[in-house]
Structures are given as structure tokens and as C-alpha cells.
Short mmCIF file of C-alpha atoms and ligand atoms in Angstrom, two decimals:
data_model
loop_
_atom_site.label_atom_id
_atom_site.label_comp_id
_atom_site.label_asym_id
_atom_site.label_seq_id
_atom_site.Cartn_x
_atom_site.Cartn_y
_atom_site.Cartn_z
CA MET Q 1 -6.73 -17.53 -16.78
CA ASP Q 2 -9.60 -15.07 -17.00
CA PRO Q 3 -9.60 -11.59 -18.59
CA ASP Q 4 -9.20 -9.76 -15.28
CA GLU Q 5 -6.17 -11.78 -14.26
CA ALA Q 6 -4.60 -11.57 -17.73
CA LEU Q 7 -4.97 -7.80 -17.86
CA ARG Q 8 -3.58 -7.26 -14.37
CA ARG Q 9 -0.69 -9.57 -14.99
CA ILE Q 10 0.15 -7.69 -18.19
CA ALA Q 11 0.01 -4.42 -16.24
CA PHE Q 12 2.39 -5.86 -13.67
CA LEU Q 13 4.90 -7.14 -16.23
CA LEU Q 14 4.81 -3.86 -18.16
CA GLU Q 15 5.43 -1.99 -14.94
CA TRP Q 16 8.31 -4.29 -14.13
CA ARG Q 17 9.87 -3.43 -17.49
CA GLY Q 18 9.51 0.27 -16.75
CA ALA Q 19 6.68 0.99 -19.20
CA SER Q 20 4.98 4.36 -18.94
CA PRO Q 21 2.33 4.67 -16.21
CA TYR Q 22 -0.24 5.55 -18.91
CA ARG Q 23 0.35 2.29 -20.73
CA VAL Q 24 0.14 0.34 -17.48
CA ARG Q 25 -3.04 2.14 -16.49
CA ALA Q 26 -4.77 1.19 -19.75
CA PHE Q 27 -4.64 -2.46 -18.68
CA HIS Q 28 -5.91 -1.74 -15.18
CA THR Q 29 -8.76 0.32 -16.64
CA ALA Q 30 -9.69 -2.54 -18.94
CA ALA Q 31 -9.53 -4.98 -15.99
CA ASP Q 32 -12.05 -2.80 -14.18
CA ALA Q 33 -14.29 -2.79 -17.25
CA VAL Q 34 -14.43 -6.58 -17.64
CA ARG Q 35 -16.16 -6.92 -14.29
CA ASP Q 36 -19.37 -6.02 -16.11
CA LEU Q 37 -19.01 -8.94 -18.53
CA PRO Q 38 -20.78 -12.25 -18.00
CA PRO Q 39 -18.45 -15.26 -17.74
CA GLY Q 40 -17.66 -17.18 -20.94
CA PRO Q 41 -16.24 -16.31 -24.34
CA VAL Q 42 -16.51 -12.73 -25.59
CA ASP Q 43 -15.41 -11.59 -29.03
CA ALA Q 44 -13.04 -8.67 -29.49
CA ALA Q 45 -15.72 -6.48 -31.09
CA ARG Q 46 -17.92 -6.78 -28.03
CA ALA Q 47 -15.02 -6.30 -25.61
CA GLY Q 48 -14.02 -3.21 -27.60
CA ARG Q 49 -17.36 -1.58 -26.81
CA LEU Q 50 -16.62 -1.63 -23.07
CA ARG Q 51 -15.64 1.71 -21.59
CA GLY Q 52 -11.88 2.23 -21.50
CA VAL Q 53 -11.14 -0.82 -23.67
CA GLY Q 54 -9.07 -0.27 -26.83
CA PRO Q 55 -8.05 -2.65 -29.65
CA VAL Q 56 -5.09 -4.18 -27.76
CA THR Q 57 -6.95 -4.76 -24.51
CA ALA Q 58 -10.02 -6.02 -26.44
CA ASP Q 59 -7.87 -8.75 -28.04
CA VAL Q 60 -6.47 -9.72 -24.65
CA ILE Q 61 -10.00 -9.95 -23.21
CA ALA Q 62 -11.28 -12.01 -26.14
CA GLN Q 63 -8.41 -14.50 -25.95
CA ALA Q 64 -8.47 -14.80 -22.14
CA SER Q 65 -12.26 -15.21 -22.10
CA THR Q 66 -11.81 -18.60 -23.78
CA GLY Q 67 -9.40 -19.65 -21.04
CA ALA Q 68 -6.33 -19.24 -23.26
CA VAL Q 69 -3.21 -17.28 -22.36
CA PRO Q 70 -3.42 -14.15 -24.54
CA SER Q 71 -0.56 -13.82 -27.03
CA TYR Q 72 0.37 -10.37 -25.71
CA LEU Q 73 0.80 -11.85 -22.22
CA ALA Q 74 2.64 -14.92 -23.52
CA HIS Q 75 5.13 -12.61 -25.21
CA LEU Q 76 5.74 -10.63 -22.00
CA GLU Q 77 6.00 -13.83 -19.95
CA ALA Q 78 8.63 -15.25 -22.27
CA GLU Q 79 10.80 -12.22 -21.65
CA ALA Q 80 10.12 -11.92 -17.90
CA ASP Q 81 12.90 -12.76 -15.45
CA PRO Q 82 12.26 -15.06 -12.45
CA ALA Q 83 12.07 -12.13 -10.02
CA ALA Q 84 9.19 -10.68 -12.05
CA ARG Q 85 7.31 -13.95 -11.62
CA ALA Q 86 8.06 -13.91 -7.89
CA GLY Q 87 6.78 -10.32 -7.69
CA TRP Q 88 3.57 -11.28 -9.41
CA ASP Q 89 3.08 -14.22 -7.05
CA LEU Q 90 3.47 -11.86 -4.09
CA ALA Q 91 1.05 -9.34 -5.54
CA ALA Q 92 -1.44 -12.13 -6.20
CA ALA Q 93 -1.03 -13.31 -2.59
CA SER Q 94 -1.75 -9.85 -1.18
CA THR Q 95 -4.42 -9.91 1.50
CA GLY Q 96 -4.53 -6.29 2.58
CA ASP Q 97 -3.09 -2.81 2.84
CA CYS Q 98 -2.02 -1.10 6.08
CA HIS Q 99 -2.11 2.51 4.92
CA LEU Q 100 -4.93 4.43 3.27
CA HIS Q 101 -6.69 7.75 3.78
CA SER Q 102 -10.29 8.89 3.52
CA ASP Q 103 -11.94 12.30 3.31
CA TRP Q 104 -11.84 12.43 7.11
CA SER Q 105 -8.25 13.71 6.69
CA ASP Q 106 -6.59 14.51 3.36
CA GLY Q 107 -8.03 11.70 1.21
CA GLY Q 108 -10.60 12.51 -1.44
CA SER Q 109 -13.16 9.75 -0.89
CA PRO Q 110 -15.55 8.52 1.76
CA VAL Q 111 -14.56 5.58 3.97
CA GLU Q 112 -17.13 3.32 2.24
CA ASP Q 113 -15.61 3.95 -1.20
CA MET Q 114 -12.12 3.10 0.00
CA ALA Q 115 -13.40 -0.10 1.62
CA ASP Q 116 -15.36 -1.07 -1.51
CA ALA Q 117 -12.31 -0.52 -3.71
CA ALA Q 118 -10.06 -2.58 -1.44
CA ARG Q 119 -12.60 -5.39 -1.43
CA ALA Q 120 -13.00 -5.25 -5.21
CA LEU Q 121 -9.24 -5.72 -5.54
CA GLY Q 122 -9.58 -8.98 -3.66
CA HIS Q 123 -8.23 -7.79 -0.32
CA GLN Q 124 -9.49 -9.52 2.82
CA TRP Q 125 -8.77 -6.47 4.94
CA ALA Q 126 -7.53 -2.89 4.75
CA VAL Q 127 -6.59 -0.42 7.45
CA LEU Q 128 -8.03 3.08 7.51
CA THR Q 129 -5.14 5.31 8.60
CA ASP Q 130 -6.15 8.94 8.58
CA HIS Q 131 -3.76 11.53 10.00
CA SER Q 132 -3.24 12.56 13.63
CA PRO Q 133 -4.10 15.97 15.20
CA ARG Q 134 -0.81 17.85 14.68
CA LEU Q 135 -1.02 17.44 10.93
CA THR Q 136 -3.54 20.26 10.70
CA ILE Q 137 -2.75 20.85 7.02
CA ALA Q 138 -4.12 17.34 6.34
CA HIS Q 139 -7.10 17.75 8.71
CA GLY Q 140 -5.61 15.36 11.25
CA LEU Q 141 -8.21 13.76 13.51
CA SER Q 142 -8.57 14.87 17.11
CA ALA Q 143 -9.18 12.13 19.69
CA GLU Q 144 -12.91 12.94 19.49
CA ARG Q 145 -13.01 12.68 15.70
CA LEU Q 146 -11.06 9.43 15.78
CA GLU Q 147 -13.55 8.06 18.32
CA SER Q 148 -16.40 8.87 15.95
CA GLN Q 149 -14.44 7.36 13.07
CA LEU Q 150 -14.32 4.06 14.98
CA GLU Q 151 -18.10 4.06 14.94
CA ALA Q 152 -18.13 4.92 11.24
CA VAL Q 153 -15.82 1.97 10.52
CA ALA Q 154 -18.06 -0.36 12.52
CA ALA Q 155 -21.03 0.84 10.48
CA VAL Q 156 -19.20 0.21 7.19
CA ASN Q 157 -18.24 -3.28 8.33
CA SER Q 158 -21.79 -4.11 9.33
CA GLY Q 159 -22.83 -3.45 5.73
CA LEU Q 160 -20.15 -5.74 4.27
CA GLY Q 161 -20.04 -9.50 4.01
CA PRO Q 162 -17.71 -11.77 5.98
CA ASP Q 163 -15.11 -11.82 3.18
CA PHE Q 164 -13.71 -8.37 3.97
CA ARG Q 165 -13.04 -6.24 7.02
CA LEU Q 166 -12.05 -2.62 7.28
CA LEU Q 167 -9.67 -2.27 10.21
CA THR Q 168 -9.34 0.74 12.44
CA GLY Q 169 -6.05 2.58 12.44
CA ILE Q 170 -4.13 5.80 12.20
CA GLU Q 171 -1.12 7.30 10.50
CA CYS Q 172 0.22 8.84 13.65
CA ASP Q 173 2.80 11.60 13.56
CA ILE Q 174 6.05 10.84 15.33
CA LEU Q 175 6.65 14.00 17.32
CA GLU Q 176 10.11 15.51 17.69
CA ASP Q 177 10.77 13.71 20.96
CA GLY Q 178 9.74 10.37 19.46
CA SER Q 179 6.37 10.28 21.21
CA LEU Q 180 3.14 9.71 19.29
CA ASP Q 181 0.60 12.34 18.38
CA GLN Q 182 -2.50 10.64 19.79
CA ASP Q 183 -3.99 9.57 23.09
CA GLU Q 184 -2.34 6.34 24.37
CA GLY Q 185 -5.60 4.67 25.37
CA LEU Q 186 -7.07 5.35 21.96
CA LEU Q 187 -3.98 4.01 20.17
CA GLY Q 188 -4.38 0.81 22.17
CA ARG Q 189 -7.92 0.39 20.83
CA LEU Q 190 -6.91 0.57 17.18
CA ASP Q 191 -6.27 -2.51 15.06
CA VAL Q 192 -3.13 -1.13 13.37
CA VAL Q 193 -0.94 1.91 14.06
CA VAL Q 194 1.32 3.30 11.33
CA ALA Q 195 3.78 5.88 12.69
CA SER Q 196 5.41 8.39 10.34
CA VAL Q 197 7.55 11.52 10.49
CA HIS Q 198 5.99 14.53 8.76
CA SER Q 199 7.90 17.41 10.37
CA LYS Q 200 11.53 18.49 10.84
CA LEU Q 201 12.52 16.02 8.15
CA ARG Q 202 15.90 17.68 7.77
CA SER Q 203 17.00 17.15 11.37
CA GLU Q 204 20.55 16.10 12.14
CA PRO Q 205 20.99 12.30 12.04
CA GLU Q 206 21.36 11.94 15.79
CA PRO Q 207 18.02 13.41 16.89
CA MET Q 208 16.26 11.76 13.93
CA THR Q 209 17.67 8.38 14.95
CA ALA Q 210 16.54 8.85 18.56
CA ARG Q 211 13.11 9.94 17.33
CA LEU Q 212 12.67 6.88 15.09
CA LEU Q 213 14.05 4.47 17.70
CA ALA Q 214 11.55 5.68 20.27
CA ALA Q 215 8.67 5.31 17.82
CA VAL Q 216 9.48 1.87 16.42
CA SER Q 217 10.02 0.50 19.92
CA ASN Q 218 6.69 1.88 21.14
CA PRO Q 219 4.42 -1.12 21.73
CA HIS Q 220 1.50 0.63 20.02
CA VAL Q 221 3.36 0.96 16.73
CA ASP Q 222 2.95 -1.76 14.11
CA VAL Q 223 4.39 -0.12 11.00
CA LEU Q 224 7.05 2.53 10.38
CA GLY Q 225 5.60 4.65 7.54
CA HIS Q 226 7.74 6.05 4.64
CA CYS Q 227 10.90 6.03 6.75
CA THR Q 228 13.02 8.57 4.87
CA GLY Q 229 10.27 11.05 3.92
CA ARG Q 230 11.89 11.53 0.52
CA ILE Q 231 9.97 12.88 -2.47
CA ILE Q 232 11.42 11.85 -5.81
CA THR Q 233 9.19 13.73 -8.25
CA GLY Q 234 8.85 17.43 -9.02
CA ARG Q 235 11.04 19.63 -6.86
CA GLY Q 236 11.54 16.65 -4.58
CA ARG Q 237 12.75 16.39 -1.03
CA PRO Q 238 15.95 14.71 0.12
CA GLN Q 239 15.70 11.71 2.38
CA SER Q 240 15.99 12.18 6.14
CA ARG Q 241 19.32 11.10 7.58
CA PHE Q 242 19.42 8.59 10.45
CA ASP Q 243 21.33 5.53 11.63
CA ALA Q 244 19.48 3.00 9.51
CA GLU Q 245 21.31 0.03 10.98
CA ALA Q 246 20.12 0.93 14.50
CA VAL Q 247 16.57 1.75 13.41
CA PHE Q 248 16.08 -1.42 11.36
CA ALA Q 249 17.61 -3.55 14.14
CA ALA Q 250 15.06 -2.00 16.53
CA CYS Q 251 12.23 -2.70 14.05
CA ALA Q 252 13.32 -6.34 13.76
CA GLU Q 253 13.57 -6.62 17.54
CA ALA Q 254 10.15 -5.07 18.20
CA GLY Q 255 8.38 -6.78 15.29
CA THR Q 256 7.55 -3.37 13.80
CA ALA Q 257 7.12 -3.67 10.05
CA VAL Q 258 9.06 -1.34 7.78
CA GLU Q 259 6.70 0.10 5.20
CA ILE Q 260 7.41 -0.26 1.51
CA ASN Q 261 5.47 2.84 0.49
CA CYS Q 262 4.17 2.49 -3.08
CA ARG Q 263 3.28 6.12 -3.82
CA PRO Q 264 5.06 7.03 -7.07
CA GLU Q 265 6.49 10.20 -5.55
CA ARG Q 266 7.82 8.35 -2.49
CA ARG Q 267 8.96 4.80 -3.29
CA ASP Q 268 10.29 4.76 0.22
CA PRO Q 269 12.65 3.27 1.46
CA PRO Q 270 15.19 3.74 -1.30
CA ASP Q 271 16.90 0.58 -2.63
CA ASP Q 272 19.97 0.71 -0.39
CA LEU Q 273 17.88 1.05 2.77
CA LEU Q 274 15.43 -1.60 1.63
CA ALA Q 275 18.34 -3.99 1.20
CA GLN Q 276 19.60 -3.04 4.65
CA ALA Q 277 16.20 -3.59 6.29
CA ALA Q 278 15.86 -6.93 4.49
CA ALA Q 279 19.29 -8.00 5.78
CA ALA Q 280 18.34 -6.88 9.30
CA GLY Q 281 15.50 -9.40 9.29
CA CYS Q 282 12.68 -6.86 9.35
CA ARG Q 283 9.09 -7.52 8.41
CA PHE Q 284 7.55 -5.26 5.78
CA ALA Q 285 4.15 -3.80 5.00
CA VAL Q 286 3.58 -3.17 1.29
CA ASP Q 287 1.34 -0.12 1.53
CA THR Q 288 -0.21 2.14 -1.05
CA ASP Q 289 -0.81 5.17 1.19
CA ALA Q 290 -3.81 5.62 -1.13
CA HIS Q 291 -5.68 8.92 -0.98
CA ALA Q 292 -8.19 7.76 -3.63
CA PRO Q 293 -9.70 4.36 -4.51
CA GLU Q 294 -7.77 3.84 -7.75
CA GLN Q 295 -4.47 4.40 -5.93
CA LEU Q 296 -4.98 1.10 -4.10
CA ARG Q 297 -3.65 -0.54 -7.26
CA TRP Q 298 -0.19 0.87 -6.70
CA GLN Q 299 0.56 -2.02 -4.39
CA SER Q 300 1.97 -4.26 -7.14
CA THR Q 301 4.95 -1.90 -7.55
CA GLY Q 302 5.85 -2.49 -3.90
CA TYR Q 303 5.60 -6.26 -4.28
CA ALA Q 304 7.83 -6.02 -7.33
CA ARG Q 305 10.41 -4.24 -5.19
CA ALA Q 306 10.04 -6.79 -2.40
CA ALA Q 307 10.67 -9.58 -4.91
CA ARG Q 308 13.79 -7.87 -6.21
CA PHE Q 309 15.17 -7.95 -2.68
CA GLY Q 310 14.32 -11.62 -2.21
CA LEU Q 311 11.56 -11.07 0.35
CA GLY Q 312 9.05 -13.89 0.67
CA ALA Q 313 5.40 -13.68 1.70
CA ASP Q 314 6.19 -14.64 5.29
CA ARG Q 315 8.10 -11.38 5.77
CA LEU Q 316 5.31 -9.28 4.21
CA ILE Q 317 2.47 -8.64 6.64
CA THR Q 318 0.22 -7.45 3.81
CA THR Q 319 0.03 -11.05 2.58
CA TRP Q 320 -1.02 -12.35 5.97
CA PRO Q 321 -4.55 -13.53 6.71
CA LEU Q 322 -6.50 -11.24 9.02
CA GLY Q 323 -6.20 -13.55 12.04
CA ARG Q 324 -2.41 -13.64 11.88
CA LEU Q 325 -2.18 -9.89 11.43
CA LEU Q 326 -4.35 -9.15 14.44
CA LYS Q 327 -2.59 -11.76 16.56
CA SER Q 328 0.80 -10.23 15.84
CA ARG Q 329 -0.67 -6.90 16.93
CA SER Q 330 -1.63 -8.11 20.39
CA GLY Q 331 1.88 -9.45 20.85
ZN1 ZN W 401 2.58 10.14 5.67
ZN1 ZN W 402 -0.33 8.49 4.54
#
């Protein structure tokens, strides 16, 4: 046990218990701060001088820095149910993230910053998935801009070591007729394609089902993004209606992963559909849909949900090594 792991594990267990996001964030912030510490024992007074570290997190750091399990963590562990442990094991086994945005579309940060943050979290890979042309409100990328983004990604990778790779990708709109909002040849050149519905979310079930079936069966598509489109915070948005049994069966058949979207306002699919997709034998991608570096941490909430539904690492493509991920892509 080291301070970073202890703090992140506490954050995970607090989240599992439904603690406030602010309380959870305090432990993540402290975990970021301990990166500046040299290895070896640190006393609480010194830990407390780190930015963003308070008395509780300073004690955790001090205890963990000696290799001990901090008492705060031991207390949470004693009360944790087996599924919480399974969720943590999945989160710890995470290798990547299939869905994140940069300032090329509606994200707030440069590509390099997103890649650095993913790498710092211990990911081996992450997929840059900026929006497609029709999503003008989110500055969707034209074919030309996506072509230049491929070069930008190559440049970022050339500056990184062999332990991490930023993959090319897109969050491609699923148009009303089920076709994809980007040039076919270009889609074929990308490492990972996430396909999502962003328009006409309140369609009748029949056309929405046909639309999703066409998309998930498209050989270019690897992941079905936030399948219901629901928003559960603020004024909210109801979930799209479609024949989930048919859509998840098609995903299982085509090997298209169903996304477990970790954004707090989405948490998509809802529990009943997640259970249905799990029963259908689907694969899943636990994705943050991060629009800023710190949002990449949201992934643990998705792994917690996966664990609750009994999903193991083999069904979660975001725990797969890079080679296996890319191999599954080429069929
Ligand atoms: Zn989206
Ligand atoms: Zn997105």
C-alpha cells in the first residue's frame, strides 16, 4: 500500500457508499498531491503542507507512507461488501478509456493534456473521440479537421514513451437513418469508433430501434455511446425509447461494446438496461466521456456499476491490453 493507492481506494469506497462528490474529490485531490512526495515515510505535518491536503488526508498519507493500511481505510474496508471489492479490482485493472474530448470539439483542454492525464492515471491507452460534423454546436470535426487531428495524435504519441498510446477515434453521430456522420474511408482508418445519438432523442421506439440497430451492426462501430441519451441532473431529459432486447442482441452479435457512460449527469444505461445488456452477453466499455483532464477519474463509478451487475474484466474492453483491443477492432 502506498499513499496514492490508499487515497484512491478510500475515494472509491466512499463513492460506493454514496458519499458526497466533494468528500470523494478531497481524496482524489490529495492523491494528486502525493505525486510530488519522495518515496518513504512522511509525517502528517509534512503531508498537511501539500496543496489540497487536509488533516484527514494527511493522516492517511502518513500511515500509508510507512506501508501500513491507514486506519480510515481499514474502517471502510471492514464495512465494504464483496461487490465493492470487486469494483475496486476492476477499477485497478483498468487499462484505458474509449471516450474523451479535447478542445478540437467541445472539450476544454488540448489533446496533450488529456493524454498526459490519462497516462498519469495509469492507463496504457486512451481514445480521443471528438464529435462529428453535424454536431455543429460542439464544433464537430469535418473530414479535413479529423485528418489533421490524426497528425496531431501522431505528434503527441511521438513525444510519449512506450508505456502509453493515444488512439485515434471519434464520437460519431448516428444520423436519423442509422448511418454515420463521417466519411467511411476515414472511419476505417480510426483505431476506435464510438457511435452515439445526439438528435431526435424523443423519436418513437420503432424508428429509434431501427436507427440503433443499423449503427451497432455497422462494421466501423466499436462502441455504442450513452445509449438512452438520458440526463438525470438539473431539468433532465428522459431516456430514449427503443427495443433494448433487439439492440443489445445486435451488439452482442456484432461484438459492439455497450458503453457504461460515467458522466454524473448521464450514468447511462440505467440499471434495468444495464442488467439487460449484461444478460444479453454484451461487452462493455467503461468510459468517462471526459471533457477535461480531471473528469478522467470518473471511471471508477462505472466499474462500481459493472461490479454490481456481476461483470468481469473479460467483458470490459477498457481493462483489455492495447493489443487485444486493436485486434478486436480489425475483426
Ligand atoms: Zn455524446
Ligand atoms: Zn462524448
